[in-house]
Coordinates of N, CA and C in Angstrom, one line a residue:
Chain A
A1 N -2.7 -13.1 14.0 CA -2.5 -12.0 13.4 C -1.9 -12.1 12.1
Q2 N -2.4 -11.3 11.3 CA -2.1 -11.4 10.0 C -0.6 -10.7 9.9
S3 N 0.4 -11.0 9.4 CA 1.5 -10.4 9.2 C 2.2 -10.6 7.8
V4 N 3.4 -9.6 7.6 CA 3.9 -9.9 6.0 C 5.0 -9.9 6.2
A5 N 6.3 -10.2 5.9 CA 7.7 -10.2 6.2 C 8.6 -10.0 4.6
Q6 N 9.1 -9.0 4.6 CA 10.2 -8.9 3.4 C 11.3 -9.1 4.0
P7 N 12.2 -10.2 4.1 CA 13.5 -10.2 5.0 C 14.5 -9.5 4.1
E8 N 14.6 -8.8 3.4 CA 15.6 -8.0 2.6 C 15.3 -6.7 2.8
D9 N 16.1 -5.8 3.5 CA 16.1 -4.5 3.0 C 15.9 -3.7 1.7
Q10 N 17.0 -4.2 1.3 CA 17.9 -4.0 -0.1 C 18.2 -4.9 -0.9
V11 N 18.0 -5.2 -2.1 CA 18.3 -6.2 -3.1 C 19.2 -5.5 -4.1
N12 N 20.3 -5.8 -4.7 CA 21.0 -5.2 -5.6 C 21.3 -6.4 -6.9
V13 N 20.9 -6.3 -8.0 CA 21.1 -6.7 -9.0 C 21.7 -5.8 -10.3
A14 N 22.6 -6.6 -11.0 CA 23.0 -6.0 -12.3 C 21.6 -6.1 -13.3
E15 N 22.0 -5.4 -14.5 CA 20.7 -5.0 -15.3 C 21.0 -6.4 -16.1
G16 N 20.0 -7.1 -16.8 CA 20.0 -8.2 -17.4 C 19.7 -9.3 -16.5
N17 N 20.1 -9.3 -15.7 CA 20.1 -10.6 -14.6 C 18.7 -10.5 -14.3
P18 N 18.2 -11.8 -14.0 CA 17.3 -12.2 -12.9 C 17.1 -11.4 -11.9
L19 N 15.8 -11.0 -11.4 CA 15.9 -10.7 -10.0 C 14.6 -11.0 -9.2
T20 N 14.9 -11.6 -7.9 CA 13.7 -11.8 -6.9 C 13.8 -10.9 -5.8
V21 N 12.6 -10.5 -5.2 CA 12.1 -10.1 -4.0 C 11.4 -10.8 -3.0
K22 N 11.9 -11.4 -1.7 CA 11.1 -12.2 -1.1 C 9.8 -11.6 -0.5
C23 N 9.0 -12.5 -0.4 CA 7.8 -12.5 0.7 C 7.4 -13.5 1.3
T24 N 7.1 -13.7 2.9 CA 6.5 -14.5 3.4 C 5.1 -14.0 4.2
Y25 N 4.2 -14.6 4.5 CA 3.2 -14.1 5.5 C 2.5 -15.2 6.2
S26 N 1.7 -14.6 7.1 CA 1.3 -15.5 8.0 C -0.6 -15.2 8.3
V27 N -1.2 -16.0 8.0 CA -2.4 -15.4 8.2 C -3.4 -16.8 8.7
S28 N -4.6 -16.8 9.2 CA -5.0 -17.8 9.8 C -5.9 -18.5 8.6
G29 N -6.3 -17.7 7.7 CA -7.1 -18.5 7.0 C -6.2 -18.7 5.3
N30 N -6.7 -18.8 4.1 CA -6.0 -18.6 2.8 C -6.2 -17.3 2.6
P31 N -4.8 -16.8 2.0 CA -4.6 -15.5 1.6 C -5.1 -14.8 0.6
Y32 N -5.2 -13.7 0.4 CA -4.9 -13.0 -1.1 C -3.8 -12.0 -0.5
L33 N -2.8 -12.0 -1.8 CA -1.6 -11.5 -1.6 C -1.5 -10.3 -2.8
F34 N -0.8 -9.3 -2.3 CA -0.2 -8.0 -3.4 C 0.7 -7.8 -3.4
W35 N 1.4 -7.3 -4.8 CA 2.5 -6.5 -4.7 C 2.4 -5.2 -5.3
Y36 N 3.0 -4.3 -4.9 CA 3.0 -2.8 -5.2 C 4.6 -2.5 -5.3
V37 N 4.6 -1.2 -6.2 CA 5.6 -0.6 -6.5 C 5.7 0.7 -6.6
Q38 N 6.6 1.3 -5.6 CA 6.9 2.5 -5.2 C 8.0 3.5 -6.1
Y39 N 7.6 4.6 -6.9 CA 8.8 5.1 -7.2 C 9.1 6.5 -6.4
P40 N 10.2 7.0 -6.5 CA 10.7 8.3 -5.6 C 9.6 9.2 -5.6
N41 N 8.9 9.5 -4.7 CA 8.1 10.7 -4.4 C 6.9 10.3 -4.9
R42 N 6.5 9.1 -5.1 CA 5.2 8.8 -5.7 C 4.3 8.1 -4.8
G43 N 3.2 7.6 -5.3 CA 2.2 6.8 -4.6 C 2.5 5.2 -4.7
L44 N 1.7 4.2 -4.2 CA 2.2 2.9 -4.6 C 1.1 2.8 -5.9
Q45 N 1.9 1.7 -6.7 CA 1.4 1.4 -8.0 C 1.2 -0.1 -8.0
F46 N -0.1 -0.4 -8.2 CA -0.4 -1.9 -8.1 C 0.3 -2.8 -9.2
L47 N 1.2 -4.1 -9.0 CA 1.8 -4.9 -9.9 C 1.0 -6.0 -10.0
L48 N 0.6 -6.7 -9.0 CA -0.1 -8.1 -9.2 C -0.7 -8.6 -8.3
K49 N -1.7 -9.5 -8.4 CA -2.2 -10.0 -7.1 C -2.5 -11.3 -7.2
Y50 N -2.4 -12.5 -6.4 CA -2.7 -13.9 -6.2 C -4.4 -14.0 -5.5
I51 N -5.3 -14.5 -5.9 CA -6.7 -14.6 -5.2 C -6.9 -16.2 -5.3
T52 N -6.7 -17.0 -6.5 CA -7.3 -18.3 -6.2 C -6.5 -19.2 -7.6
G53 N -6.3 -20.0 -7.8 CA -5.7 -20.7 -9.0 C -4.5 -20.9 -9.2
D54 N -4.1 -20.3 -10.6 CA -2.9 -20.8 -11.1 C -2.2 -20.0 -10.1
N55 N -0.7 -20.9 -9.4 CA 0.2 -20.2 -8.5 C 1.3 -19.5 -9.1
L56 N 1.2 -19.2 -10.6 CA 2.1 -18.5 -11.0 C 1.4 -17.1 -11.4
V57 N 1.8 -15.6 -10.9 CA 0.5 -14.8 -11.1 C 1.6 -13.8 -12.2
K58 N 1.0 -13.3 -13.1 CA 1.9 -12.7 -14.2 C 1.2 -10.7 -14.0
G59 N 2.0 -10.0 -14.2 CA 1.4 -8.7 -13.7 C 2.1 -7.7 -14.7
S60 N 2.3 -6.5 -14.3 CA 2.9 -5.3 -15.0 C 4.1 -5.4 -15.1
Y61 N 4.8 -4.6 -16.2 CA 5.9 -4.5 -16.5 C 6.7 -5.7 -16.4
G62 N 6.1 -7.2 -16.7 CA 7.1 -8.1 -17.1 C 7.5 -8.7 -15.6
F63 N 6.5 -8.4 -14.4 CA 6.6 -8.9 -13.1 C 6.1 -10.1 -12.7
E64 N 6.6 -11.1 -12.2 CA 5.6 -12.3 -11.8 C 6.0 -12.5 -10.7
A65 N 4.9 -13.1 -9.7 CA 5.1 -13.9 -8.6 C 4.5 -15.4 -8.4
E66 N 5.2 -16.0 -7.1 CA 4.5 -17.5 -7.3 C 4.2 -17.6 -6.2
F67 N 2.9 -18.1 -5.9 CA 2.4 -18.3 -4.8 C 2.8 -19.8 -4.2
N68 N 3.3 -20.0 -3.4 CA 3.9 -21.2 -2.5 C 3.2 -21.3 -1.0
K69 N 2.1 -21.9 -0.9 CA 1.2 -22.2 0.2 C 2.2 -23.4 1.3
S70 N 2.8 -23.9 0.7 CA 3.4 -24.9 1.9 C 4.8 -24.0 2.4
Q71 N 5.0 -22.8 1.6 CA 6.6 -22.2 2.3 C 5.7 -20.8 2.8
T72 N 4.5 -20.5 2.2 CA 3.8 -19.4 2.6 C 4.5 -18.4 2.3
S73 N 4.9 -18.4 0.9 CA 5.7 -17.3 0.5 C 4.9 -17.1 -1.0
F74 N 5.5 -15.7 -1.4 CA 5.0 -15.2 -2.8 C 6.1 -14.1 -3.0
H75 N 7.1 -14.9 -3.5 CA 8.3 -13.9 -4.1 C 8.3 -13.5 -5.5
L76 N 8.5 -12.2 -5.7 CA 8.6 -11.4 -7.0 C 9.5 -11.8 -7.8
K77 N 9.4 -11.9 -9.3 CA 10.6 -12.1 -10.0 C 10.1 -11.4 -11.4
K78 N 11.6 -11.3 -12.0 CA 11.4 -10.7 -13.4 C 12.6 -11.4 -13.9
P79 N 12.4 -12.0 -15.0 CA 13.5 -12.7 -15.9 C 14.9 -11.8 -16.0
S80 N 14.4 -10.5 -16.4 CA 15.5 -9.6 -17.0 C 15.4 -8.1 -16.3
A81 N 16.3 -8.0 -15.5 CA 15.9 -6.7 -14.9 C 16.6 -5.3 -15.6
L82 N 15.9 -4.3 -15.2 CA 16.0 -3.0 -16.1 C 16.3 -2.0 -15.1
V83 N 17.3 -0.9 -15.4 CA 17.8 0.0 -14.4 C 16.3 1.0 -14.1
S84 N 15.4 0.8 -15.0 CA 14.1 1.5 -14.3 C 13.3 0.7 -13.5
D85 N 13.7 -0.7 -13.4 CA 12.9 -1.1 -12.0 C 13.3 -0.8 -10.7
S86 N 14.3 -0.1 -10.9 CA 15.0 0.2 -9.2 C 13.7 1.5 -8.3
A87 N 13.5 0.6 -7.6 CA 11.9 1.3 -6.6 C 12.1 0.4 -5.2
L88 N 10.7 0.9 -4.8 CA 10.7 0.2 -3.8 C 9.6 -0.7 -3.8
Y89 N 9.7 -1.7 -3.4 CA 8.4 -2.7 -3.6 C 7.9 -3.0 -2.1
F90 N 6.6 -3.1 -2.0 CA 6.0 -3.6 -1.2 C 5.1 -5.0 -1.1
C91 N 4.9 -5.7 -0.4 CA 3.8 -7.2 -0.4 C 2.9 -6.7 0.4
A92 N 2.2 -7.5 0.1 CA 0.8 -7.1 1.0 C -0.2 -8.3 1.3
V93 N -0.9 -8.3 2.5 CA -1.6 -9.8 2.5 C -2.9 -9.4 3.1
R94 N -3.9 -9.9 2.5 CA -5.3 -9.9 3.3 C -5.9 -11.5 3.7
D95 N -6.4 -11.6 4.9 CA -7.0 -12.9 5.1 C -8.0 -13.2 4.6
R96 N -8.5 -14.2 3.9 CA -9.8 -14.4 2.9 C -10.8 -14.5 4.2
G97 N -10.3 -15.2 5.5 CA -11.2 -15.4 6.1 C -11.8 -14.4 7.1
S98 N -11.5 -13.1 6.8 CA -11.8 -12.2 7.9 C -12.4 -11.2 7.0
Q99 N -12.7 -9.7 7.8 CA -12.7 -8.5 6.8 C -11.8 -7.6 7.2
G100 N -10.4 -8.3 7.5 CA -9.2 -7.6 7.3 C -9.0 -6.5 6.2
N101 N -8.2 -5.8 6.5 CA -7.7 -4.6 5.3 C -6.3 -5.2 5.2
L102 N -5.4 -4.4 4.4 CA -4.2 -5.0 3.9 C -3.4 -4.9 4.7
I103 N -2.5 -5.7 5.0 CA -1.2 -5.7 5.9 C 0.1 -5.5 4.9
F104 N 0.7 -4.6 5.3 CA 2.1 -4.4 4.5 C 3.4 -4.9 5.0
G105 N 4.4 -5.2 4.0 CA 5.6 -5.6 4.5 C 6.4 -4.3 4.5
K106 N 7.6 -4.0 5.4 CA 8.1 -3.0 5.3 C 8.9 -2.4 4.0
G107 N 8.8 -3.3 2.9 CA 9.6 -2.9 1.6 C 10.8 -3.2 1.5
T108 N 11.3 -3.6 0.4 CA 12.3 -4.0 -0.1 C 13.0 -2.8 -1.1
K109 N 14.0 -2.3 -0.9 CA 14.4 -1.5 -2.1 C 15.6 -2.3 -3.1
L110 N 14.7 -2.1 -4.4 CA 15.5 -2.5 -5.5 C 16.3 -1.6 -6.2
S111 N 17.5 -2.3 -6.2 CA 18.7 -1.3 -7.0 C 19.2 -1.9 -8.2
V112 N 18.8 -1.7 -9.5 CA 19.3 -2.1 -10.7 C 20.7 -1.3 -11.4
K113 N 21.7 -1.9 -11.3 CA 22.9 -1.3 -11.8 C 23.1 -1.6 -13.0
P114 N 23.6 -0.7 -14.0 CA 23.8 -0.8 -15.6 C 25.0 -1.9 -15.5
Chain B
T1 N -8.9 9.5 -16.8 CA -9.4 9.9 -15.4 C -8.5 10.1 -14.3
A2 N -8.7 11.0 -13.4 CA -7.8 11.3 -12.5 C -7.3 10.2 -11.7
G3 N -8.5 9.7 -11.5 CA -8.0 8.6 -10.1 C -8.3 9.2 -8.8
I4 N -7.2 9.1 -7.9 CA -7.1 9.7 -6.6 C -6.5 11.0 -6.7
T5 N -7.0 12.2 -6.1 CA -6.2 13.4 -5.8 C -6.2 13.4 -4.2
Q6 N -4.9 14.2 -3.7 CA -4.9 14.4 -2.6 C -4.2 16.0 -2.5
A7 N -4.6 16.6 -1.5 CA -4.0 18.0 -1.2 C -3.9 18.1 0.1
P8 N -3.1 18.9 0.7 CA -1.8 19.5 -0.3 C -0.9 18.5 -0.6
T9 N -0.1 18.6 -1.3 CA 1.1 17.8 -1.6 C 2.3 17.7 -0.6
S10 N 2.4 18.8 0.1 CA 3.0 18.9 1.3 C 2.9 19.9 2.2
Q11 N 3.4 20.0 3.5 CA 2.9 21.0 4.4 C 3.7 20.8 5.5
I12 N 4.0 22.3 6.1 CA 4.9 22.2 7.1 C 4.0 22.7 8.4
L13 N 3.7 22.1 9.5 CA 2.4 22.4 10.6 C 3.1 22.6 11.8
A14 N 2.9 23.4 12.5 CA 3.2 24.1 14.0 C 2.7 22.9 14.9
A15 N 3.3 22.1 16.1 CA 2.6 21.3 16.9 C 1.4 21.8 17.8
G16 N 0.3 21.2 17.7 CA -0.9 22.1 18.4 C -2.0 22.3 17.5
R17 N -1.7 22.5 16.0 CA -2.6 23.4 15.4 C -3.3 21.8 14.9
S18 N -4.2 22.4 14.1 CA -5.0 21.5 13.3 C -5.0 21.4 11.8
M19 N -5.2 20.5 11.0 CA -5.3 20.2 9.5 C -5.8 19.1 9.2
T20 N -6.4 19.3 7.7 CA -7.3 18.5 7.3 C -6.5 18.1 6.0
L21 N -6.4 16.9 5.8 CA -5.9 16.5 4.5 C -6.9 15.7 3.6
R22 N -7.1 16.3 2.6 CA -8.2 16.0 1.4 C -7.9 14.9 0.6
C23 N -8.7 14.2 0.5 CA -8.6 13.0 -0.6 C -10.1 13.0 -1.5
T24 N -9.8 12.8 -2.5 CA -10.8 12.7 -3.6 C -10.6 11.9 -4.8
Q25 N -11.8 10.5 -4.9 CA -11.6 9.8 -5.9 C -12.6 9.8 -7.0
D26 N -12.6 9.7 -8.2 CA -13.5 9.8 -9.2 C -13.6 8.4 -9.7
M27 N -13.5 7.6 -8.9 CA -13.9 5.8 -9.7 C -15.1 5.4 -8.9
R28 N -15.6 5.9 -8.2 CA -17.2 5.4 -7.6 C -16.7 4.4 -6.5
H29 N -15.6 4.5 -6.4 CA -15.2 3.3 -5.1 C -16.0 3.3 -4.1
N30 N -16.3 2.2 -3.6 CA -17.2 2.2 -2.0 C -16.3 2.4 -1.1
A31 N -15.0 1.9 -0.9 CA -14.0 1.7 0.2 C -13.2 3.2 0.0
M32 N -12.6 3.4 0.9 CA -11.0 4.4 1.0 C -10.8 4.1 2.4
Y33 N -9.4 4.4 2.3 CA -8.3 4.1 3.2 C -7.7 5.1 3.5
W34 N -7.1 5.6 4.5 CA -5.8 6.2 4.7 C -4.8 5.8 5.5
Y35 N -3.5 5.5 5.1 CA -2.3 5.1 5.6 C -1.4 6.0 5.8
R36 N -0.4 5.7 6.8 CA 1.1 6.9 6.9 C 2.0 5.6 6.5
Q37 N 3.1 6.5 6.1 CA 4.2 5.6 5.4 C 5.5 6.4 6.3
D38 N 6.2 5.5 7.1 CA 6.8 5.9 8.0 C 8.3 5.0 7.6
L39 N 9.4 5.6 7.5 CA 10.5 4.7 7.1 C 11.1 3.4 8.1
G40 N 11.2 2.4 7.4 CA 11.3 1.2 8.1 C 10.0 0.4 8.6
L41 N 9.1 1.0 8.3 CA 7.5 0.7 8.9 C 6.8 0.2 7.8
G42 N 6.9 0.5 7.0 CA 5.8 0.4 5.7 C 4.6 1.4 5.9
L43 N 3.7 0.8 5.5 CA 2.5 1.2 5.6 C 1.6 0.7 6.3
R44 N 0.9 1.9 7.2 CA 0.5 1.6 8.4 C -1.1 2.4 8.1
L45 N -2.4 1.4 8.7 CA -3.4 2.0 8.2 C -4.0 2.9 9.4
I46 N -4.5 3.9 9.2 CA -5.0 4.9 10.0 C -6.6 4.6 10.3
H47 N -7.4 5.1 9.0 CA -8.8 4.7 9.3 C -9.1 4.4 7.8
Y48 N -10.4 3.8 7.9 CA -11.0 3.0 6.2 C -12.5 3.6 6.7
S49 N -13.3 3.3 5.4 CA -14.3 3.4 5.2 C -14.8 2.4 4.1
N50 N -16.0 1.4 4.4 CA -16.4 0.6 3.7 C -17.4 1.0 2.5
T51 N -17.8 2.0 3.2 CA -19.0 2.4 2.5 C -19.2 4.1 2.9
A52 N -20.0 5.0 1.9 CA -20.3 6.4 2.6 C -21.1 6.0 3.8
G53 N -20.5 7.0 4.4 CA -21.5 7.0 6.1 C -21.0 6.1 6.9
T54 N -20.1 5.2 6.7 CA -19.3 4.8 7.8 C -17.8 4.8 7.6
T55 N -17.1 4.5 8.9 CA -15.9 4.5 9.0 C -15.6 3.7 9.9
G56 N -14.1 3.3 10.0 CA -13.8 2.4 10.9 C -12.3 2.5 11.6
K57 N -11.7 2.2 12.4 CA -10.5 2.4 13.2 C -9.4 1.6 12.2
G58 N -8.2 2.0 12.0 CA -7.5 0.7 11.5 C -6.1 0.4 12.7
E59 N -4.9 0.5 12.5 CA -4.1 0.2 13.1 C -3.4 0.8 14.1
V60 N -3.3 2.4 13.3 CA -2.7 3.3 14.2 C -3.8 4.7 14.4
P61 N -5.2 4.4 14.7 CA -5.7 5.7 14.4 C -5.8 7.2 15.7
D62 N -4.9 7.0 16.6 CA -4.8 7.9 17.9 C -4.5 9.2 16.9
G63 N -4.9 10.0 17.4 CA -4.7 11.5 17.3 C -5.5 11.7 15.8
Y64 N -6.3 10.7 15.1 CA -6.6 11.2 13.5 C -8.2 11.0 13.5
S65 N -9.2 11.7 12.9 CA -10.6 11.6 12.6 C -10.8 11.5 11.0
V66 N -11.8 10.8 10.8 CA -12.0 10.9 9.6 C -13.5 10.7 9.5
S67 N -14.2 11.3 8.2 CA -15.6 11.5 8.0 C -15.7 11.1 6.3
R68 N -17.0 10.4 6.4 CA -17.3 10.0 4.8 C -18.7 10.5 4.6
A69 N -18.9 11.6 4.0 CA -20.4 12.5 3.6 C -20.9 11.6 2.6
N70 N -19.9 11.2 1.6 CA -20.4 11.2 0.3 C -19.1 9.9 -0.2
T71 N -19.6 9.6 -1.2 CA -18.8 8.3 -1.9 C -17.2 8.9 -2.5
D72 N -17.3 10.0 -3.2 CA -16.0 10.5 -3.4 C -15.0 11.2 -2.5
D73 N -15.2 11.6 -1.4 CA -14.3 12.2 -0.4 C -14.1 11.7 0.8
F74 N -12.7 11.5 1.2 CA -12.5 11.2 2.4 C -11.5 12.0 3.2
P75 N -11.8 13.0 4.1 CA -10.8 13.7 4.6 C -10.3 13.0 5.9
L76 N -9.0 13.6 6.1 CA -8.4 13.3 7.4 C -7.9 14.4 7.9
T77 N -8.2 14.3 9.5 CA -8.2 15.7 10.2 C -7.3 15.0 11.4
L78 N -6.1 16.1 11.4 CA -5.3 15.9 13.1 C -5.5 17.2 13.7
A79 N -6.6 16.7 14.7 CA -6.9 18.1 15.6 C -6.3 18.7 16.2
S80 N -5.2 18.3 16.9 CA -3.8 18.8 17.5 C -2.6 18.1 17.1
A81 N -2.0 18.7 16.0 CA -0.8 18.0 15.5 C 0.4 18.0 16.7
V82 N 0.8 16.6 16.5 CA 2.5 16.4 17.3 C 3.4 15.9 16.4
P83 N 4.8 16.0 17.0 CA 5.6 15.8 16.0 C 5.6 14.3 15.3
S84 N 5.4 13.6 16.0 CA 5.3 12.0 15.8 C 4.4 11.6 14.8
Q85 N 3.6 12.5 14.2 CA 2.9 12.9 12.9 C 3.3 12.9 11.8
T86 N 4.8 13.4 11.9 CA 5.4 13.9 10.8 C 5.5 12.3 10.1
S87 N 5.3 12.2 8.5 CA 5.0 11.2 7.5 C 4.3 11.7 6.3
V88 N 4.4 10.9 5.3 CA 3.8 10.6 4.4 C 2.3 9.9 4.5
Y89 N 1.6 10.8 4.2 CA 0.2 10.3 4.2 C -0.4 9.6 2.5
F90 N -0.9 8.5 2.6 CA -1.8 8.2 1.3 C -3.0 7.7 1.5
C91 N -3.9 8.1 0.7 CA -5.1 8.2 0.7 C -5.1 6.9 -0.8
A92 N -5.9 6.0 -0.2 CA -6.5 4.9 -1.1 C -8.0 4.2 -1.8
S93 N -8.7 3.9 -2.6 CA -9.7 3.6 -2.8 C -9.8 2.1 -3.5
S94 N -10.9 1.4 -3.3 CA -11.3 0.3 -4.0 C -12.6 -0.1 -3.9
E95 N -13.1 -1.1 -4.9 CA -14.2 -1.1 -5.0 C -15.1 -2.0 -3.9
G96 N -14.3 -2.6 -2.7 CA -14.7 -3.1 -1.3 C -14.4 -4.2 -1.1
R97 N -14.7 -5.0 -1.9 CA -14.1 -6.7 -1.8 C -13.1 -7.1 -1.4
L98 N -13.0 -8.0 -0.5 CA -11.7 -8.5 -0.3 C -10.5 -8.8 -1.3
T99 N -11.1 -9.1 -2.4 CA -10.3 -9.4 -3.6 C -9.8 -8.1 -4.7
D100 N -10.2 -7.0 -4.1 CA -10.5 -6.0 -5.0 C -9.0 -5.4 -4.2
T101 N -8.5 -4.6 -5.5 CA -7.0 -3.7 -5.6 C -7.5 -2.3 -5.0
Q102 N -6.6 -2.3 -4.0 CA -6.4 -0.9 -3.8 C -5.4 0.1 -4.2
Y103 N -6.4 1.4 -4.9 CA -5.4 2.3 -5.5 C -4.8 3.5 -5.0
F104 N -3.8 3.8 -5.2 CA -3.5 4.7 -4.3 C -3.0 6.5 -4.9
G105 N -3.2 7.5 -4.1 CA -3.2 8.7 -4.7 C -1.6 9.3 -4.1
P106 N -1.1 10.3 -4.6 CA 0.2 10.3 -4.8 C 0.7 11.1 -3.6
G107 N -0.1 11.0 -2.5 CA 0.4 11.3 -1.2 C 0.5 12.9 -0.8
T108 N 0.7 13.0 0.7 CA 1.0 14.4 1.3 C 2.0 14.3 2.4
R109 N 3.0 14.8 2.1 CA 4.3 14.9 3.0 C 3.8 16.0 3.7
L110 N 3.8 15.2 5.2 CA 3.4 16.3 6.4 C 4.7 16.4 7.5
T111 N 5.2 17.5 7.6 CA 6.2 17.8 8.8 C 5.4 18.8 9.9
V112 N 5.5 18.1 11.2 CA 5.0 18.7 12.5 C 6.2 19.1 13.4
L113 N 6.5 20.6 13.5 CA 7.5 21.0 14.1 C 7.0 21.4 15.4

């Protein structure tokens, strides 16, 4: 069965420092991987996705993520965090070999302090 | 364009009552989805529709029903609400292929008392 794990409920970083939000996945075949962000009282906004090709994916608002097949990970990163990046981040996976729908992780709350 | 609209924004409902959450998209997407979001559980799929006229069950379908009479609309109905259905409900849509991004509506906050 497909699954996604976000091992950290909350990540705290100082403004200007690099940030990483972790995601690991489990699928039977090759995955399609997605990152979404949710600001308070809003819907989810798409950040980036990995389908195939280059393992480093660049997305919206300066975010990027690296697909690592051997570690089954897809960590979200940003070189320099902003206070406005504070939000809830969700990783999601879809198994390429099935007609499955998106499976979401439980979310990681990112807090960026000035 | 508006993208995806949901109504109502929020609702308080007495247990045992029925309610329909509305979802409309203007992107002519083939596929539509309903999720519920609960603290500590992330988003869980309730029902989906790959194309107009077809629907399927997701991870947590019990107590919910959907219909897809046309491309744009995908209402979610609670026939007899229970307190455990208190949640935030999100509608999403995509073009329908496995590689396609799902786009989300603003959500409906439902409280069942």
